[in-house]
Amino acid sequence: GTARGRRTRLAWTTAAAVAAGLLLVCVAAAPGALAFLGFQRDRGTEVESLGALVFHVWRQFGWEGRVELHYGSLEFLGPHVGLVSTLALGLSVVAFGWLLVWRLRARTFGASTAADAAFTAVLLFTTTSRVISPQYMLWLVGLAAVCLVLRASRMVWPAVLVVAATGVTQLEFPIGFVHVVTSDAQGLTLMFLRNGLLVAASVLAAATLWRDTVRAPVREEVRVAEPALSRAGSADTPASAP
């Protein structure tokens, strides 16, 4: 979210070097530090995620899968769960690709660009994730708040949608979680509403970020030079009376 130049290159290089150094320290000091990557690979589709809507609806027509506690969350397990999980991962890859294209094509950077980009990125990855736990909404609300305190930010409506989605999340967990797990009418309504709000917020945030940084004209300082009076011109000026 920063303008191109030496400072940005230095920031990215420093961040990459620090991250690589910390990774090496963690791997050396704690064997198995990267085991969580395998756990994520083996996870199913969590009942609150966007992809879970497929199975919530399919259960009404006799889907033979089940809901079980798996890797710390209640997930759908059964036929075609692997396919839906792979598609969700593919959506996350598409989101990352879009962010990369945006960064390469962005030309206009304002005071709120970094915050807007961070909010949009976390929103995209949260929405496309195989797991959307209620605590994820806290990340989005916090980033939305940062955007809203910056006058230059255009993320007002995406932020409003995120706050609305957070309210619905409180209704589905913990209040109505049993309805979500059993995929009844109330659970379906809550999941379609919450995830629909997240999808709408994601699309709107991405479109806003693109419009404000890629399509917006590059702002250039225009200096208006005042016409200088020539000596010849000043000589023609009538002298004032004594």
Short mmCIF file of C-alpha atoms in Angstrom, two decimals:
data_model
loop_
_atom_site.label_atom_id
_atom_site.label_comp_id
_atom_site.label_asym_id
_atom_site.label_seq_id
_atom_site.Cartn_x
_atom_site.Cartn_y
_atom_site.Cartn_z
CA GLY A 1 0.00 0.00 0.00
CA THR A 2 2.95 2.34 -0.36
CA ALA A 3 4.15 4.20 -3.43
CA ARG A 4 6.89 2.71 -5.56
CA GLY A 5 10.45 3.70 -4.90
CA ARG A 6 13.55 2.98 -2.86
CA ARG A 7 11.74 3.24 0.47
CA THR A 8 9.15 0.64 -0.51
CA ARG A 9 11.79 -1.76 -1.85
CA LEU A 10 13.75 -1.39 1.38
CA ALA A 11 10.62 -2.02 3.46
CA TRP A 12 9.72 -5.20 1.56
CA THR A 13 13.30 -6.50 1.61
CA THR A 14 13.62 -5.87 5.33
CA ALA A 15 10.27 -7.53 6.08
CA ALA A 16 11.19 -10.60 4.01
CA ALA A 17 14.60 -10.90 5.68
CA VAL A 18 13.14 -10.59 9.18
CA ALA A 19 10.40 -13.13 8.41
CA ALA A 20 12.91 -15.61 6.99
CA GLY A 21 15.17 -15.16 10.01
CA LEU A 22 12.34 -15.73 12.48
CA LEU A 23 11.22 -18.79 10.54
CA LEU A 24 14.70 -20.31 10.70
CA VAL A 25 14.91 -19.64 14.44
CA CYS A 26 11.51 -21.25 15.06
CA VAL A 27 12.36 -24.34 13.00
CA ALA A 28 15.73 -24.73 14.74
CA ALA A 29 14.42 -24.12 18.27
CA ALA A 30 11.12 -26.00 18.02
CA PRO A 31 11.08 -29.13 15.86
CA GLY A 32 7.66 -29.55 14.29
CA ALA A 33 7.02 -25.81 14.25
CA LEU A 34 5.61 -26.13 10.73
CA ALA A 35 3.36 -29.09 11.52
CA PHE A 36 0.36 -26.78 11.47
CA LEU A 37 0.67 -26.62 7.69
CA GLY A 38 -0.13 -30.31 7.50
CA PHE A 39 -3.03 -29.85 9.89
CA GLN A 40 -4.46 -27.12 7.68
CA ARG A 41 -4.11 -29.36 4.64
CA ASP A 42 -6.11 -32.13 6.32
CA ARG A 43 -8.90 -29.92 7.62
CA GLY A 44 -12.42 -30.25 6.31
CA THR A 45 -14.95 -27.48 5.75
CA GLU A 46 -15.99 -25.68 8.93
CA VAL A 47 -19.76 -25.34 9.38
CA GLU A 48 -19.67 -21.51 9.38
CA SER A 49 -17.56 -21.06 6.26
CA LEU A 50 -18.72 -19.93 2.84
CA GLY A 51 -18.15 -23.38 1.34
CA ALA A 52 -20.22 -24.96 4.10
CA LEU A 53 -23.35 -23.46 2.53
CA VAL A 54 -23.10 -26.20 -0.11
CA PHE A 55 -23.50 -28.91 2.52
CA HIS A 56 -26.06 -27.01 4.60
CA VAL A 57 -28.31 -26.99 1.54
CA TRP A 58 -27.32 -30.48 0.38
CA ARG A 59 -28.30 -31.94 3.76
CA GLN A 60 -31.88 -30.98 2.96
CA PHE A 61 -31.70 -33.36 -0.01
CA GLY A 62 -30.11 -36.34 1.72
CA TRP A 63 -26.36 -35.66 1.76
CA GLU A 64 -24.75 -38.53 3.66
CA GLY A 65 -22.00 -36.59 5.41
CA ARG A 66 -21.75 -35.61 9.06
CA VAL A 67 -20.62 -32.84 11.40
CA GLU A 68 -17.78 -33.69 13.79
CA LEU A 69 -15.27 -31.95 16.01
CA HIS A 70 -12.19 -31.95 13.81
CA TYR A 71 -8.95 -30.04 14.47
CA GLY A 72 -10.64 -27.94 17.13
CA SER A 73 -13.77 -26.92 15.21
CA LEU A 74 -17.01 -28.46 14.03
CA GLU A 75 -16.55 -29.40 10.40
CA PHE A 76 -18.41 -31.18 7.65
CA LEU A 77 -16.86 -34.55 6.86
CA GLY A 78 -18.00 -36.88 4.14
CA PRO A 79 -18.53 -37.11 0.37
CA HIS A 80 -17.18 -34.21 -1.71
CA VAL A 81 -15.93 -32.22 1.30
CA GLY A 82 -12.41 -32.45 -0.08
CA LEU A 83 -13.54 -30.96 -3.38
CA VAL A 84 -15.29 -28.01 -1.74
CA SER A 85 -12.29 -27.42 0.52
CA THR A 86 -10.00 -27.41 -2.51
CA LEU A 87 -12.26 -24.93 -4.29
CA ALA A 88 -12.20 -22.68 -1.21
CA LEU A 89 -8.42 -22.83 -1.21
CA GLY A 90 -8.51 -21.96 -4.91
CA LEU A 91 -10.61 -18.89 -4.15
CA SER A 92 -7.99 -17.79 -1.62
CA VAL A 93 -5.30 -18.20 -4.29
CA VAL A 94 -7.40 -16.12 -6.69
CA ALA A 95 -7.76 -13.45 -3.99
CA PHE A 96 -3.98 -13.42 -3.51
CA GLY A 97 -3.48 -13.15 -7.27
CA TRP A 98 -5.88 -10.22 -7.44
CA LEU A 99 -4.01 -8.45 -4.65
CA LEU A 100 -0.73 -9.01 -6.47
CA VAL A 101 -2.13 -7.58 -9.72
CA TRP A 102 -3.57 -4.64 -7.78
CA ARG A 103 -0.21 -3.89 -6.20
CA LEU A 104 1.56 -3.97 -9.56
CA ARG A 105 -1.00 -1.72 -11.25
CA ALA A 106 -1.76 0.73 -8.45
CA ARG A 107 -0.58 4.24 -9.26
CA THR A 108 -2.32 6.54 -6.79
CA PHE A 109 -1.43 6.22 -3.11
CA GLY A 110 -3.16 8.31 -0.48
CA ALA A 111 -3.07 8.60 3.28
CA SER A 112 -5.51 5.71 3.71
CA THR A 113 -4.22 3.33 1.03
CA ALA A 114 -2.23 1.13 3.42
CA ALA A 115 -5.19 0.73 5.79
CA ASP A 116 -7.66 0.18 2.94
CA ALA A 117 -5.42 -2.46 1.37
CA ALA A 118 -4.93 -4.29 4.69
CA PHE A 119 -8.67 -4.28 5.36
CA THR A 120 -9.45 -5.56 1.86
CA ALA A 121 -6.80 -8.30 2.03
CA VAL A 122 -7.94 -9.67 5.39
CA LEU A 123 -11.56 -9.46 4.27
CA LEU A 124 -10.86 -11.44 1.09
CA PHE A 125 -8.90 -14.15 2.88
CA THR A 126 -11.46 -14.42 5.68
CA THR A 127 -14.38 -14.76 3.28
CA THR A 128 -12.70 -17.42 1.14
CA SER A 129 -11.27 -19.39 4.08
CA ARG A 130 -12.39 -22.93 4.86
CA VAL A 131 -12.88 -21.76 8.45
CA ILE A 132 -14.68 -18.57 9.53
CA SER A 133 -14.57 -18.59 13.30
CA PRO A 134 -16.38 -15.80 15.17
CA GLN A 135 -13.10 -14.35 16.42
CA TYR A 136 -12.08 -13.65 12.83
CA MET A 137 -14.68 -10.90 12.80
CA LEU A 138 -12.68 -9.03 15.44
CA TRP A 139 -9.81 -8.64 12.98
CA LEU A 140 -12.16 -7.19 10.41
CA VAL A 141 -13.87 -4.82 12.84
CA GLY A 142 -10.49 -3.55 14.06
CA LEU A 143 -9.22 -2.89 10.54
CA ALA A 144 -12.53 -1.30 9.55
CA ALA A 145 -12.20 1.06 12.52
CA VAL A 146 -8.73 2.10 11.37
CA CYS A 147 -10.10 2.88 7.91
CA LEU A 148 -12.99 4.91 9.29
CA VAL A 149 -10.76 7.22 11.33
CA LEU A 150 -8.97 8.23 8.13
CA ARG A 151 -10.93 10.86 6.23
CA ALA A 152 -9.45 9.82 2.90
CA SER A 153 -10.75 6.25 3.20
CA ARG A 154 -13.65 5.16 0.99
CA MET A 155 -14.28 1.97 2.96
CA VAL A 156 -17.39 3.23 4.76
CA TRP A 157 -19.89 0.84 3.17
CA PRO A 158 -17.64 -2.24 3.36
CA ALA A 159 -17.08 -1.39 7.03
CA VAL A 160 -20.83 -1.08 7.61
CA LEU A 161 -21.38 -4.49 6.00
CA VAL A 162 -18.66 -6.02 8.19
CA VAL A 163 -20.25 -4.59 11.34
CA ALA A 164 -23.62 -5.98 10.23
CA ALA A 165 -22.01 -9.38 9.57
CA THR A 166 -20.48 -9.27 13.04
CA GLY A 167 -23.91 -8.70 14.55
CA VAL A 168 -25.31 -11.69 12.67
CA THR A 169 -22.32 -13.74 13.82
CA GLN A 170 -23.31 -13.09 17.43
CA LEU A 171 -26.76 -14.45 16.63
CA GLU A 172 -25.40 -17.64 15.09
CA PHE A 173 -22.68 -18.17 17.70
CA PRO A 174 -23.24 -18.79 20.49
CA ILE A 175 -26.98 -18.04 20.50
CA GLY A 176 -28.10 -20.09 17.51
CA PHE A 177 -25.16 -22.40 16.94
CA VAL A 178 -27.24 -25.54 17.43
CA HIS A 179 -29.36 -24.45 14.47
CA VAL A 180 -26.24 -23.99 12.36
CA VAL A 181 -24.91 -27.43 13.28
CA THR A 182 -28.22 -29.10 12.44
CA SER A 183 -28.69 -27.06 9.24
CA ASP A 184 -32.30 -26.20 10.01
CA ALA A 185 -34.18 -23.23 8.57
CA GLN A 186 -32.90 -20.78 11.19
CA GLY A 187 -29.33 -21.96 10.78
CA LEU A 188 -29.53 -21.69 6.99
CA THR A 189 -30.93 -18.17 7.23
CA LEU A 190 -28.18 -17.01 9.58
CA MET A 191 -25.41 -18.54 7.47
CA PHE A 192 -26.69 -17.18 4.17
CA LEU A 193 -27.13 -13.74 5.71
CA ARG A 194 -23.74 -13.57 7.46
CA ASN A 195 -21.72 -15.02 4.59
CA GLY A 196 -23.68 -13.00 2.06
CA LEU A 197 -22.74 -9.81 3.91
CA LEU A 198 -19.09 -10.86 3.89
CA VAL A 199 -19.15 -11.58 0.16
CA ALA A 200 -20.80 -8.22 -0.53
CA ALA A 201 -18.26 -6.43 1.67
CA SER A 202 -15.37 -8.20 -0.07
CA VAL A 203 -16.53 -7.32 -3.57
CA LEU A 204 -17.28 -3.72 -2.62
CA ALA A 205 -13.97 -3.24 -0.80
CA ALA A 206 -11.97 -4.69 -3.69
CA ALA A 207 -13.81 -2.55 -6.24
CA THR A 208 -13.32 0.57 -4.12
CA LEU A 209 -9.61 -0.07 -3.62
CA TRP A 210 -9.12 -0.69 -7.34
CA ARG A 211 -11.05 2.41 -8.35
CA ASP A 212 -9.22 4.69 -5.92
CA THR A 213 -5.70 3.50 -6.69
CA VAL A 214 -5.66 2.05 -10.21
CA ARG A 215 -8.28 3.99 -12.13
CA ALA A 216 -7.92 7.27 -10.29
CA PRO A 217 -5.73 9.82 -12.11
CA VAL A 218 -2.28 10.32 -10.66
CA ARG A 219 -2.27 13.47 -8.64
CA GLU A 220 0.43 15.87 -9.67
CA GLU A 221 1.30 19.15 -8.09
CA VAL A 222 0.43 21.97 -10.41
CA ARG A 223 2.33 25.14 -9.82
CA VAL A 224 0.70 28.26 -11.12
CA ALA A 225 3.37 30.82 -11.87
CA GLU A 226 2.38 34.41 -11.47
CA PRO A 227 3.20 36.47 -14.55
CA ALA A 228 6.26 38.54 -13.89
CA LEU A 229 6.20 42.16 -14.86
CA SER A 230 8.81 42.95 -17.44
CA ARG A 231 10.98 45.93 -17.05
CA ALA A 232 9.68 47.22 -20.31
CA GLY A 233 6.14 46.88 -19.09
CA SER A 234 6.94 48.62 -15.86
CA ALA A 235 8.51 51.46 -17.79
CA ASP A 236 5.24 51.99 -19.64
CA THR A 237 3.32 52.33 -16.40
CA PRO A 238 2.35 55.95 -15.81
CA ALA A 239 4.27 57.50 -12.98
CA SER A 240 2.25 58.43 -9.97
CA ALA A 241 1.69 62.05 -9.27
CA PRO A 242 3.95 63.60 -6.65
#
